[in-house]
mmCIF file of C-alpha atoms and ligand atoms in Angstrom:
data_model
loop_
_atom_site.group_PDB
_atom_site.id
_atom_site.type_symbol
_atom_site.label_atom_id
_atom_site.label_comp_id
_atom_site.label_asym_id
_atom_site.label_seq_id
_atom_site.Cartn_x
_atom_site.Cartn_y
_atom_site.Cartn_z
ATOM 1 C CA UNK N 13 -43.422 62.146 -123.599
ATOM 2 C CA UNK N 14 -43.546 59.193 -121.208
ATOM 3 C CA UNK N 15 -41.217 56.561 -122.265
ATOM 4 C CA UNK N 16 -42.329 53.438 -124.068
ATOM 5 C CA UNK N 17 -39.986 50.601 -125.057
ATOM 6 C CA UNK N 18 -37.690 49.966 -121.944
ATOM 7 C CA UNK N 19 -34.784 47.189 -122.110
ATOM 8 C CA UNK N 20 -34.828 45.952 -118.474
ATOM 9 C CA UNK N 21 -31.947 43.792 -117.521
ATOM 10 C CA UNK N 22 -32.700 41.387 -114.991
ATOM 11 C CA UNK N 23 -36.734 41.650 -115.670
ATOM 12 C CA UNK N 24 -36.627 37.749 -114.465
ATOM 13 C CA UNK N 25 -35.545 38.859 -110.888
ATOM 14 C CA UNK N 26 -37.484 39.436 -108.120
ATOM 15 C CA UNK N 27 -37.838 42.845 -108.402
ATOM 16 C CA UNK N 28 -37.818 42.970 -112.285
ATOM 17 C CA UNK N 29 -40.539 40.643 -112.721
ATOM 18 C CA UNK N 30 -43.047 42.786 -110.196
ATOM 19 C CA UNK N 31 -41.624 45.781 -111.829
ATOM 20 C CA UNK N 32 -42.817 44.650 -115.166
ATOM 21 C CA UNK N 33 -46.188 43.594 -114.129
ATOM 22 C CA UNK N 34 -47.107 47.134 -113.350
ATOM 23 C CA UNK N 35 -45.156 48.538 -116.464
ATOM 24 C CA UNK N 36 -47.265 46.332 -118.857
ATOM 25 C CA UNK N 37 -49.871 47.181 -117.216
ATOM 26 C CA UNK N 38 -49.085 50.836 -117.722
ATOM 27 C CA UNK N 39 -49.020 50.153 -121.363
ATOM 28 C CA UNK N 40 -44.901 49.622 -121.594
ATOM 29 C CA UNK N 41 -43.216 47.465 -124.226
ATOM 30 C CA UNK N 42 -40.967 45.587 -122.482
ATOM 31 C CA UNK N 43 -37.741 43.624 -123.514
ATOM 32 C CA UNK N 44 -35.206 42.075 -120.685
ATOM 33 C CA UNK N 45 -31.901 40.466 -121.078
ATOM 34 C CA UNK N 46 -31.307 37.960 -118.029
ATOM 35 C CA UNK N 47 -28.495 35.223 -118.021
ATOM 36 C CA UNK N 48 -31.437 33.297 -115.678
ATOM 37 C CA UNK N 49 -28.995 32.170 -113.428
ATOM 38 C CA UNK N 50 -30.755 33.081 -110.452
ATOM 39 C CA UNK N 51 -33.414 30.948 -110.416
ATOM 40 C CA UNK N 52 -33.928 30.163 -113.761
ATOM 41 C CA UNK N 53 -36.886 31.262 -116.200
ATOM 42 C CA UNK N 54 -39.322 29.014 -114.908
ATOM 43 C CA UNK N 55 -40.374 31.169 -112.142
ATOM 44 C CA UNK N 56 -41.255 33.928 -114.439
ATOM 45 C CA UNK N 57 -45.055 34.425 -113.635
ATOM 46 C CA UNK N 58 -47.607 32.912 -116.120
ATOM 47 C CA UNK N 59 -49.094 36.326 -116.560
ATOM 48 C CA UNK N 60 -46.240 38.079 -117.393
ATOM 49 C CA UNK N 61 -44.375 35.333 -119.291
ATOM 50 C CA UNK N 62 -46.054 36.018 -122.606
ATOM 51 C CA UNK N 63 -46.000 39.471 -122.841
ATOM 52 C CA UNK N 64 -42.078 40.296 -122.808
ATOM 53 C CA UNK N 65 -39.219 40.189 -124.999
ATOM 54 C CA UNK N 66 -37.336 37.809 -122.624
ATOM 55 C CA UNK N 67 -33.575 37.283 -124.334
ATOM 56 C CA UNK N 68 -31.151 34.968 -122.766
ATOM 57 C CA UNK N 69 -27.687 36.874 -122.219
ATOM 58 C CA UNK N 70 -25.139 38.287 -120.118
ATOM 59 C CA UNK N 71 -24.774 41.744 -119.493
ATOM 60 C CA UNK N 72 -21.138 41.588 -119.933
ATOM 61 C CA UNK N 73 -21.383 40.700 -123.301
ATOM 62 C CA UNK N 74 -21.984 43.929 -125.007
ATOM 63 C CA UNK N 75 -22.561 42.518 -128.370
ATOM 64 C CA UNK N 76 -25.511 40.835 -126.958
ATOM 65 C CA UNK N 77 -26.650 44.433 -125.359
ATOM 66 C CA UNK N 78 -26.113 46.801 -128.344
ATOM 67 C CA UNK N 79 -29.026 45.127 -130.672
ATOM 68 C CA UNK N 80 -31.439 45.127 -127.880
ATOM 69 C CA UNK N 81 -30.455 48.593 -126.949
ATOM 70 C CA UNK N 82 -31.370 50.117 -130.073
ATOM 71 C CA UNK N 83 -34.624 51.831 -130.430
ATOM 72 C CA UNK N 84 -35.292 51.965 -126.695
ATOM 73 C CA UNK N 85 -36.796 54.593 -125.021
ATOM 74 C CA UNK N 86 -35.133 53.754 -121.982
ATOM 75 C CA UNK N 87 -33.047 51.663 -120.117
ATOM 76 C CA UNK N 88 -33.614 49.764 -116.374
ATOM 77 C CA UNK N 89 -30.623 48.072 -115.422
ATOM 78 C CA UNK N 90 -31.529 45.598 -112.381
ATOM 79 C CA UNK N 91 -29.171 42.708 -113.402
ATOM 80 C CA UNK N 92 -26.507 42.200 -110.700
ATOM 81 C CA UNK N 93 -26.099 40.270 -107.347
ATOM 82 C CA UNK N 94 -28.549 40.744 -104.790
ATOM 83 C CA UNK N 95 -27.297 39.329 -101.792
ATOM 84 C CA UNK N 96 -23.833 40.262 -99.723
ATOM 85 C CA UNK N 97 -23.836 36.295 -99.738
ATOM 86 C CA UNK N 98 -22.871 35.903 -103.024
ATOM 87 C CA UNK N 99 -20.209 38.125 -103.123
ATOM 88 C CA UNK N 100 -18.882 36.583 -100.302
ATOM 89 C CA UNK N 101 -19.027 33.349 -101.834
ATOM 90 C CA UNK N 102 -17.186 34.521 -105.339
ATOM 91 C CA UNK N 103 -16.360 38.352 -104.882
ATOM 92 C CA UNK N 104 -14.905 38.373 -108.892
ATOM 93 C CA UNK N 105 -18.016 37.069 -110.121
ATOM 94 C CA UNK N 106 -19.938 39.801 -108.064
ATOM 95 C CA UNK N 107 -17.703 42.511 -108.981
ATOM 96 C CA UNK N 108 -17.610 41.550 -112.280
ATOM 97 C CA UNK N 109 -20.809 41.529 -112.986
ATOM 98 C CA UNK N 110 -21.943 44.246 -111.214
ATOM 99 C CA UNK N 111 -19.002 46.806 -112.757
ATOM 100 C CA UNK N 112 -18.566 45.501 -116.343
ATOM 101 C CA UNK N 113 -22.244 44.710 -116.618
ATOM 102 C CA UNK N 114 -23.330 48.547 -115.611
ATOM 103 C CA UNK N 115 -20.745 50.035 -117.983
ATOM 104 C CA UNK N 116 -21.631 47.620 -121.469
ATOM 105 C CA UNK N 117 -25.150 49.211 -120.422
ATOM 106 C CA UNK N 118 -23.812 52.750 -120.611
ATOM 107 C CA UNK N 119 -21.698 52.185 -123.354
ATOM 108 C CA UNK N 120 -24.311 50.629 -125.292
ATOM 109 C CA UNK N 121 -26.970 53.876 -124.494
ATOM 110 C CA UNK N 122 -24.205 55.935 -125.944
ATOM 111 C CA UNK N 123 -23.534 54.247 -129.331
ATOM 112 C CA UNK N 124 -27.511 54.307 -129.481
ATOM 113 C CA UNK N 125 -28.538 57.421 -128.440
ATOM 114 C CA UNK N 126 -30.594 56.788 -125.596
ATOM 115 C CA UNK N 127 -30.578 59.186 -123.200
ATOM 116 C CA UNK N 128 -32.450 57.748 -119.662
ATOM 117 C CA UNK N 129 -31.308 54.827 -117.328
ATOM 118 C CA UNK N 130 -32.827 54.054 -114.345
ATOM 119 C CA UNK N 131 -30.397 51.151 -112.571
ATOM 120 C CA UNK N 132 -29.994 49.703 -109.067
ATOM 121 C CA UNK N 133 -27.711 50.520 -106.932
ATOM 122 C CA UNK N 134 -28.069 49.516 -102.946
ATOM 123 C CA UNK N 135 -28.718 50.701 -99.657
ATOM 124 C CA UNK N 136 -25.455 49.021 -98.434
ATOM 125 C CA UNK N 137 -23.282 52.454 -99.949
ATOM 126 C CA UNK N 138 -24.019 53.791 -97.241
ATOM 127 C CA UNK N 139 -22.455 51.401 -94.102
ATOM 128 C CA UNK N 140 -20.399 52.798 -91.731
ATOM 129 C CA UNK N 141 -22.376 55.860 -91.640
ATOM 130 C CA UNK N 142 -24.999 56.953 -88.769
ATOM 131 C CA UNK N 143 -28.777 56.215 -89.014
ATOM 132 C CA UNK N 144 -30.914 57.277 -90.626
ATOM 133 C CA UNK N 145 -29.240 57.361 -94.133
ATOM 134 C CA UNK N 146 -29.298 60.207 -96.131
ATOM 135 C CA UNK N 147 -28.498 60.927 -99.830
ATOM 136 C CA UNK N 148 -25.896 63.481 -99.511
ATOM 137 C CA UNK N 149 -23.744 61.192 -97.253
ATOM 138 C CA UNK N 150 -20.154 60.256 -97.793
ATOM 139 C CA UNK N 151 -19.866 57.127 -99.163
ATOM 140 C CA UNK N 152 -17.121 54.961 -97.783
ATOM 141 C CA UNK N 153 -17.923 51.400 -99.171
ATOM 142 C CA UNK N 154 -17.177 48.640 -96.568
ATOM 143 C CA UNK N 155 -16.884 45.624 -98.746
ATOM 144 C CA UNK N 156 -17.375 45.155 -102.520
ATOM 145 C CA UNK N 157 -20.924 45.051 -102.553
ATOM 146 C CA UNK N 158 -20.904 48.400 -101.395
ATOM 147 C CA UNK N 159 -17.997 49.377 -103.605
ATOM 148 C CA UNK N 160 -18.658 47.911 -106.972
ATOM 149 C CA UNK N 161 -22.434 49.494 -106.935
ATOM 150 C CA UNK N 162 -20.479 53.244 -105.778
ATOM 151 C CA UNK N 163 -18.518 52.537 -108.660
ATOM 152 C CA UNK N 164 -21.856 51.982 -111.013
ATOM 153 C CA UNK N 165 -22.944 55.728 -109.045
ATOM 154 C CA UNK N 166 -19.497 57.530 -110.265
ATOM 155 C CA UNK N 167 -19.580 55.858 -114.312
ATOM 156 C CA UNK N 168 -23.199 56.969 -114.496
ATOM 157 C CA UNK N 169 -22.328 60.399 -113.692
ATOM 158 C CA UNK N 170 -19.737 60.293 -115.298
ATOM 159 C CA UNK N 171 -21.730 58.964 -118.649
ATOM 160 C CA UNK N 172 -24.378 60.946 -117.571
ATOM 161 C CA UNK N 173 -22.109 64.371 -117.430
ATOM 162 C CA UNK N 174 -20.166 63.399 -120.454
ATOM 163 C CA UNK N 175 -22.356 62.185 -122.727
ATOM 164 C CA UNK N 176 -25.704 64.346 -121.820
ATOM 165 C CA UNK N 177 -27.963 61.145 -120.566
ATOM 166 C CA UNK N 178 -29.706 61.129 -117.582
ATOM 167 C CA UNK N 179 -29.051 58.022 -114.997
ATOM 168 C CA UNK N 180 -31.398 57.671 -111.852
ATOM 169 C CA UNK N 181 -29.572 55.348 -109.169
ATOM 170 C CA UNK N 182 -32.044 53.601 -106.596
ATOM 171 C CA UNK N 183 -30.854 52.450 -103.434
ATOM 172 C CA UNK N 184 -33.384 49.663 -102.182
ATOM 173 C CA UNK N 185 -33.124 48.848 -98.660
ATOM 174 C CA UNK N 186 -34.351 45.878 -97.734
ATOM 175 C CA UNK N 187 -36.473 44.615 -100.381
ATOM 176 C CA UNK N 188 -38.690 41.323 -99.749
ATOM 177 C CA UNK N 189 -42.044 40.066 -101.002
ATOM 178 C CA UNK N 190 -44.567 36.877 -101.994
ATOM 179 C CA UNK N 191 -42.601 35.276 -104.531
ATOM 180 C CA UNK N 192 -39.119 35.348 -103.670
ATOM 181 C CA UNK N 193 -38.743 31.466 -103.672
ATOM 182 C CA UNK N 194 -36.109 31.898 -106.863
ATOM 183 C CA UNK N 195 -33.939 33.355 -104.532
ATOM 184 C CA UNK N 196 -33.609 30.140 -102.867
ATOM 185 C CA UNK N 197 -31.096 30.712 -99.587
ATOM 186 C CA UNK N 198 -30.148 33.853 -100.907
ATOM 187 C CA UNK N 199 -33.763 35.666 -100.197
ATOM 188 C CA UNK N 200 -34.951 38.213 -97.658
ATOM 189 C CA UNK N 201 -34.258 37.328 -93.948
ATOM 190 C CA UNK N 202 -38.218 37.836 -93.526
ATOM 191 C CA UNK N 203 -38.733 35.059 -96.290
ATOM 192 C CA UNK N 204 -36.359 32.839 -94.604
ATOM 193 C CA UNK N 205 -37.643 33.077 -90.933
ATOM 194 C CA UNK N 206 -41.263 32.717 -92.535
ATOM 195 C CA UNK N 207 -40.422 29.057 -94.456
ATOM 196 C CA UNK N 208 -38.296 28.229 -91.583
ATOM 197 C CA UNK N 209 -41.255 28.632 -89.373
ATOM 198 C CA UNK N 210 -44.106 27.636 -91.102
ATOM 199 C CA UNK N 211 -41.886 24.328 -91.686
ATOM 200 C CA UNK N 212 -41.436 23.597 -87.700
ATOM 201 C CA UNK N 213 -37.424 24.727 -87.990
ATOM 202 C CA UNK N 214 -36.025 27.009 -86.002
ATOM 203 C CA UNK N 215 -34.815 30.271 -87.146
ATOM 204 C CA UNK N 216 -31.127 31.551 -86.295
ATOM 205 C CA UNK N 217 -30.560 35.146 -85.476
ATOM 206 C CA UNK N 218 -27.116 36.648 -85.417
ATOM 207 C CA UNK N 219 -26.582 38.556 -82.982
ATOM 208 C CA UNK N 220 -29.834 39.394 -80.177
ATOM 209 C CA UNK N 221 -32.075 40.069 -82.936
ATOM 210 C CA UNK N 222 -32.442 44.020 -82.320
ATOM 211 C CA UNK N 223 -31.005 44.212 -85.499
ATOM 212 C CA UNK N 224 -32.919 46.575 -87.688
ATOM 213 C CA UNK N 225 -34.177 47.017 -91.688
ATOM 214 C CA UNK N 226 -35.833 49.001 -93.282
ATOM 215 C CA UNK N 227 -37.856 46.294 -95.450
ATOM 216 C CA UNK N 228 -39.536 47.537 -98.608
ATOM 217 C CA UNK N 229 -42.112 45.230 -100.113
ATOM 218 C CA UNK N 230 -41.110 44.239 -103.650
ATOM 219 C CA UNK N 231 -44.034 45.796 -105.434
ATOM 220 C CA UNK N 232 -43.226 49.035 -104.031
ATOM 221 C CA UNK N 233 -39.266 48.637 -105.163
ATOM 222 C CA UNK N 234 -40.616 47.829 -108.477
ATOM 223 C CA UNK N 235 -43.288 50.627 -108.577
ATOM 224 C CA UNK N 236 -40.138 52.942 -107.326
ATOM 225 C CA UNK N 237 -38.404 52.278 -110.406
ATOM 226 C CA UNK N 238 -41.106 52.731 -112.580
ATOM 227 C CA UNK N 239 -41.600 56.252 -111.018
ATOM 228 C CA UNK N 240 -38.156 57.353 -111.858
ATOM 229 C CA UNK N 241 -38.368 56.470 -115.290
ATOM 230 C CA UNK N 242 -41.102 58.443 -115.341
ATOM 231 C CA UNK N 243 -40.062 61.308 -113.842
ATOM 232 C CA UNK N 244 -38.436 63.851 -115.732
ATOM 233 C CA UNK N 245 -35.053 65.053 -113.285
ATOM 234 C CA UNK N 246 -32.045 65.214 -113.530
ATOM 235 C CA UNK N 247 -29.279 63.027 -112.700
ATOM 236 C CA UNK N 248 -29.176 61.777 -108.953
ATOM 237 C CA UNK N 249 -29.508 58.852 -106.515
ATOM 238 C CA UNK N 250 -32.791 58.028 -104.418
ATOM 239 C CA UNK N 251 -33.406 55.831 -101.188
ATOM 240 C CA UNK N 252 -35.628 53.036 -101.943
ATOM 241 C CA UNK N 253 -37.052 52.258 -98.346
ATOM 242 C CA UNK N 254 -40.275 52.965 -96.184
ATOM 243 C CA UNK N 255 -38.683 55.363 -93.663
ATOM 244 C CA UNK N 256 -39.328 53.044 -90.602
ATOM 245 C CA UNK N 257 -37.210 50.577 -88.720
ATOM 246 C CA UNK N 258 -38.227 46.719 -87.705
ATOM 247 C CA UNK N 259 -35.706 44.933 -85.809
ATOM 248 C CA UNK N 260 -35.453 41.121 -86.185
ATOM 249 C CA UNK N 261 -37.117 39.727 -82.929
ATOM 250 C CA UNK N 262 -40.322 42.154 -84.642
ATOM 251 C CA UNK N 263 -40.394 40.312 -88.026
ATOM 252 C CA UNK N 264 -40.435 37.026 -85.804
ATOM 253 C CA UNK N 265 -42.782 37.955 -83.582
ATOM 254 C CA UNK N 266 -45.052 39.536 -86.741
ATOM 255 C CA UNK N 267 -44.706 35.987 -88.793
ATOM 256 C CA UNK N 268 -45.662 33.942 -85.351
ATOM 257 C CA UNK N 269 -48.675 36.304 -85.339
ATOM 258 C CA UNK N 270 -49.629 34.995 -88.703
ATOM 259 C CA UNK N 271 -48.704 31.449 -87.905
ATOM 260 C CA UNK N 272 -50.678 31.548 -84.628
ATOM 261 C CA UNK N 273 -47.256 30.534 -82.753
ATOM 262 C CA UNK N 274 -44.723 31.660 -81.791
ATOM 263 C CA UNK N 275 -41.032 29.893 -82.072
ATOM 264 C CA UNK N 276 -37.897 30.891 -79.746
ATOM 265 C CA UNK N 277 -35.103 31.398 -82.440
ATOM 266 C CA UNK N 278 -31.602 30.401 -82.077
ATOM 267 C CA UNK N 279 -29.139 33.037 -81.073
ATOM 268 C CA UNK N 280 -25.684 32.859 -82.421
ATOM 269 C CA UNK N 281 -22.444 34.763 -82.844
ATOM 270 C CA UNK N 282 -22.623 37.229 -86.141
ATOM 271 C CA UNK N 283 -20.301 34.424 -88.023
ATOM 272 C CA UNK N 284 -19.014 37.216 -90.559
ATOM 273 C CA UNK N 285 -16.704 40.523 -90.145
ATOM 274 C CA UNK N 286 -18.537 43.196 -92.352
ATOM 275 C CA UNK N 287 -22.592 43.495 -90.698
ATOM 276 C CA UNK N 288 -25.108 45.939 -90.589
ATOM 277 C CA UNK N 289 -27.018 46.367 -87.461
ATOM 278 C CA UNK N 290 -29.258 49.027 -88.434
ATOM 279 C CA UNK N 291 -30.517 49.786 -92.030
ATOM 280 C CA UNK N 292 -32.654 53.164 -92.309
ATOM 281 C CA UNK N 293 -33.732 55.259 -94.813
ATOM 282 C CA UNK N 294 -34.164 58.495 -94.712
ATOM 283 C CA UNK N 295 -36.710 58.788 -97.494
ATOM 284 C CA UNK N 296 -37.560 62.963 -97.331
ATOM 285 C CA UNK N 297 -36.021 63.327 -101.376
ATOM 286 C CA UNK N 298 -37.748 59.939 -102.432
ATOM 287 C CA UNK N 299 -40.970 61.379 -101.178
ATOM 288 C CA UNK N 300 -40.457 65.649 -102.176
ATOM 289 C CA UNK N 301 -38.351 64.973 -105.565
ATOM 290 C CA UNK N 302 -39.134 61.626 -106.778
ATOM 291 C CA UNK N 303 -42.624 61.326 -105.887
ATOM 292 C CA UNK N 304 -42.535 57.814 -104.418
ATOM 293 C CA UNK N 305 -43.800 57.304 -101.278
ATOM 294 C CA UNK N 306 -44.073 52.574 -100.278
ATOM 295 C CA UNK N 307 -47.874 51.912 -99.586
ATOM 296 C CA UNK N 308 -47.317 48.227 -97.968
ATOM 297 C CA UNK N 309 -46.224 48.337 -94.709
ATOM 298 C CA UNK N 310 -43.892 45.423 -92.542
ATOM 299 C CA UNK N 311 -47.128 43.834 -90.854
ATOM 300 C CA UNK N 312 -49.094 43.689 -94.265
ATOM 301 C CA UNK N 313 -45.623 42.233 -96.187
ATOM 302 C CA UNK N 314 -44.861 39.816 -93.529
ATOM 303 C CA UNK N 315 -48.835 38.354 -93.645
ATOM 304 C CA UNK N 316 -48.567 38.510 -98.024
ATOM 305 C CA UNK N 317 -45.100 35.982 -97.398
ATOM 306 C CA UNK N 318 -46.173 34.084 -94.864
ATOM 307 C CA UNK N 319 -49.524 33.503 -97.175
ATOM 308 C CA UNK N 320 -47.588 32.910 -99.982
ATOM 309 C CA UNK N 321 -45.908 30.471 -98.451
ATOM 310 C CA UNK N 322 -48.272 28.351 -96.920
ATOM 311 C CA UNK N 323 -49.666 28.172 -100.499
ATOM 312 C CA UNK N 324 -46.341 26.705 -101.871
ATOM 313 C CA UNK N 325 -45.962 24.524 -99.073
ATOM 314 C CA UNK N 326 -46.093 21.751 -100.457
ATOM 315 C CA UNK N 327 -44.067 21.955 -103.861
ATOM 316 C CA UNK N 328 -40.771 23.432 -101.273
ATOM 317 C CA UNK N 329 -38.660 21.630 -99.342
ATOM 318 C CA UNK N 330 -37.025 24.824 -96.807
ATOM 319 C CA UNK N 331 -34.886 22.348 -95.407
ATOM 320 C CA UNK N 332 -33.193 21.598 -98.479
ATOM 321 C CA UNK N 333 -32.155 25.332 -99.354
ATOM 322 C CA UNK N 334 -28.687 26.366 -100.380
ATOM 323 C CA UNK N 335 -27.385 28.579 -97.908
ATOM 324 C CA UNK N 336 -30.261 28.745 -95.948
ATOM 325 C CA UNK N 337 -28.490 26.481 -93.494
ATOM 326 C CA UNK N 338 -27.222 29.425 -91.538
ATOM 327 C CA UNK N 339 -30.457 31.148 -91.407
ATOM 328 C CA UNK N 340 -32.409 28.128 -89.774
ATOM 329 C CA UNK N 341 -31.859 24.848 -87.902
ATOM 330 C CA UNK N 342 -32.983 21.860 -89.389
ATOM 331 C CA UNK N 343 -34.382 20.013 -86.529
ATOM 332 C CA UNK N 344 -33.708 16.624 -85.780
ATOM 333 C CA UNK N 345 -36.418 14.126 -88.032
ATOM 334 C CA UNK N 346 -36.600 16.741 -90.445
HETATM 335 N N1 NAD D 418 -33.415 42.565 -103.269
HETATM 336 C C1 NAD D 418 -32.872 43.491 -102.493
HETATM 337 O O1 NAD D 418 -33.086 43.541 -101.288
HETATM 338 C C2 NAD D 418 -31.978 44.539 -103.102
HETATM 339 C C3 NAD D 418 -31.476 45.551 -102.268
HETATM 340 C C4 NAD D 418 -30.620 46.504 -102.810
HETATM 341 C C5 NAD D 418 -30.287 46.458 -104.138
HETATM 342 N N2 NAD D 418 -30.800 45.475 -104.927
HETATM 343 C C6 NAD D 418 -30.395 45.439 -106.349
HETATM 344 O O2 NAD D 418 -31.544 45.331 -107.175
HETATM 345 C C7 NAD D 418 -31.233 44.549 -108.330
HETATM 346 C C8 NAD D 418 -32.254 43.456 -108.508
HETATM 347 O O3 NAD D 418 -32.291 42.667 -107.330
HETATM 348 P P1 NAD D 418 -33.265 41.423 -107.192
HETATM 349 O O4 NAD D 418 -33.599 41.316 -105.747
HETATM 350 O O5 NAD D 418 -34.340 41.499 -108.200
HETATM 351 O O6 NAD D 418 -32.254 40.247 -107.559
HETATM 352 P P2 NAD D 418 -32.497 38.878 -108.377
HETATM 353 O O7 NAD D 418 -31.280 38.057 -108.184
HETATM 354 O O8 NAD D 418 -33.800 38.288 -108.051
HETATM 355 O O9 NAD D 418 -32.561 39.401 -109.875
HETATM 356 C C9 NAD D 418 -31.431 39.694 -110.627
HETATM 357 C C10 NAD D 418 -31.657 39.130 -112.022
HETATM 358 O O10 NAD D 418 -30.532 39.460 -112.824
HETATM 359 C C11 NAD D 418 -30.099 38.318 -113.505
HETATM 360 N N3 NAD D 418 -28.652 38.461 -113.734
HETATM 361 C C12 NAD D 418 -27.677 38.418 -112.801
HETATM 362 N N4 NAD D 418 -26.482 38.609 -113.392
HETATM 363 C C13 NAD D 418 -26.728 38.791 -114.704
HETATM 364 C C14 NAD D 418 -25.899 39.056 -115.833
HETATM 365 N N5 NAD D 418 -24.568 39.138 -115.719
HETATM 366 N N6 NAD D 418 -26.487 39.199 -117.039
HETATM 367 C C15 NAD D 418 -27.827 39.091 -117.175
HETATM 368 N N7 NAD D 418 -28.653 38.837 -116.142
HETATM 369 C C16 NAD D 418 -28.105 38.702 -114.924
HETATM 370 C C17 NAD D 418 -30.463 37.144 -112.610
HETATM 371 O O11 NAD D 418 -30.584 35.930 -113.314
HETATM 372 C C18 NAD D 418 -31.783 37.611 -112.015
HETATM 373 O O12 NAD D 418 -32.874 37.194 -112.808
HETATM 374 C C19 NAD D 418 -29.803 44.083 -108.167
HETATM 375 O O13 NAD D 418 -28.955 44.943 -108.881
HETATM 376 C C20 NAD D 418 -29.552 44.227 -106.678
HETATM 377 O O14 NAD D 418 -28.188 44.439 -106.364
HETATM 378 C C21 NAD D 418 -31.629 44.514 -104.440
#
């Protein structure tokens, strides 16, 4: 039996909220605890908004959890840090929330009885290792990103061998999409370059730009998730990614397409230690196993942002993002 009431943490997030559009659609009761810190609850999308349990709460708090918990079906645990930025900028806060907040959700299944989870972890386990990446790899976390979602990998097999529950782990790549303006300067390189540009500024590239993603459109990440809870397999990990490789100076060129022009980005010096320069999925078990194959591919992503965009044009001020200072140059006048 397909399940039916799902507790999503983080269902306010970028890739919760497109995840739950296509769950409700799919006839889901959904509930979602979210501390709306990223980006608050206002950008929760008007046709969504009234159709969800939405509780304020932190998943740390597992007093908050276990009523919510109870009588699930099944669990989707998204609520963590997104961006290597911000656990750069407070690594206990990242780690913290991203350790303790996975375990109250374990601990909670088990005093409840609920045997599936399908949670996030990240295609950053992974660095360090050759291209492209594969699930059976050796995992030798660089930073604690990468460490503090391995740990969420071991506790849910751990849970998930102890305590007879299954737990799915996705590893999105690079996941990016039309309405990631709640992300503010913490969103998707291709949303950055695509405000930067469409505003006049100039986008900064570390490094020479061949860089490489793979970039997953958020609707696809979402619909990935939705497929593993549906799925019935046992315990394991998954890439969430398209299989193909875009380097920087290609998303730049692809937005100038849209834009009709093209801007010269800044060059500079990769300013931090830890970097990726090529993120690839190998996506072979995601495809044979899982069943979930993207459908939106870079060029059609890159024209849905860059639309998006220009529509909200004129209720954003780029310029004025945190963080997104070392992304693009604000140009004199501006
Ligand atoms: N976006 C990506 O490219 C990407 C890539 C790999 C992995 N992931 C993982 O996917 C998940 C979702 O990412 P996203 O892009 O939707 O991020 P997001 O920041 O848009 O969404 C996360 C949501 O969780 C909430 N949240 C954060 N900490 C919380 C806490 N302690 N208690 C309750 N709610 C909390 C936030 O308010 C936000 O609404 C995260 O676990 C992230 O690490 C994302």
């Amino acid at each position: 039996m397909t399940p039916k009431k799902i507790l999503v943490t983080g269902g306010a997030g970028f890739i919760g909220r497109n995840m739950i559009r296509g769950m409700l659609r799919d006839g889901y009761t959904v509930s979602s605890l979210d501390n709306f810190k990223i980006g608050g609850s206002r950008h929760i999308p008007g046709d969504i908004r009234d159709h969800v349990e939405w509780v304020e709460g932190d998943t740390r708090d597992l007093d908050a959890l276990l009523p919510l918990v109870k009588g699930k079906d099944a669990v989707i645990h998204l609520a963590a840090p997104s961006s290597f930025l911000m656990y750069e900028e407070d690594p206990v806060e990242g780690a913290s929330v991203t350790t303790h907040g996975l375990l109250n959700v374990l601990e909670s299944m088990r005093r409840n009885d609920i045997g599936k989870l399908v949670y996030a972890s990240t295609s950053a386990v992974y660095e360090g290792n050759p291209v492209p990446y594969v699930e059976e790899m050796e995992l030798i976390p660089p930073d604690l990103k990468a460490l503090s979602k391995k740990w969420n990998e071991e506790a849910a097999r751990q849970y998930s061998q102890r305590y007879g529950m299954t737990a799915i782990g996705l590893r999105p790549f690079s996941v990016y999409g039309h309405d990631e303006f709640s992300k503010g300067g913490y969103a998707n390189i291709i949303s950055l370059f695509a405000w930067a540009m469409l505003e006049g500024l100039k986008p900064v590239v570390w490094g020479d730009g061949n860089q490489t993603r793979d970039f997953i459109y958020v609707e696809d990440a979402g619909r990935a998730f939705q497929t593993a809870l549906e799925r019935d397999l046992p315990t394991q990990e998954f890439n969430v990614g398209t299989g193909v490789e875009t380097t920087f100076n290609e998303v730049l060129s692809m937005i100038g397409d849209e834009l009709g022009r093209q801007v010269e980005p800044e060059y500079v010096g990769v300013p931090i230690a830890i970097y990726a320069e090529r993120l690839w999925a190998d996506t072979a078990r995601a495809v044979d196993v899982l069943g979930f194959r993207h459908e939106i591919d870079v060029r059609e992503g890159v024209r849905r942002v860059v639309g998006a965009a220009r529509r909200a044009q004129d209720t954003q001020r780029w310029s004025e993002l945190p963080n997104a200072q070392m992304y693009f140059e604000t140009l004199p006048g501006d």
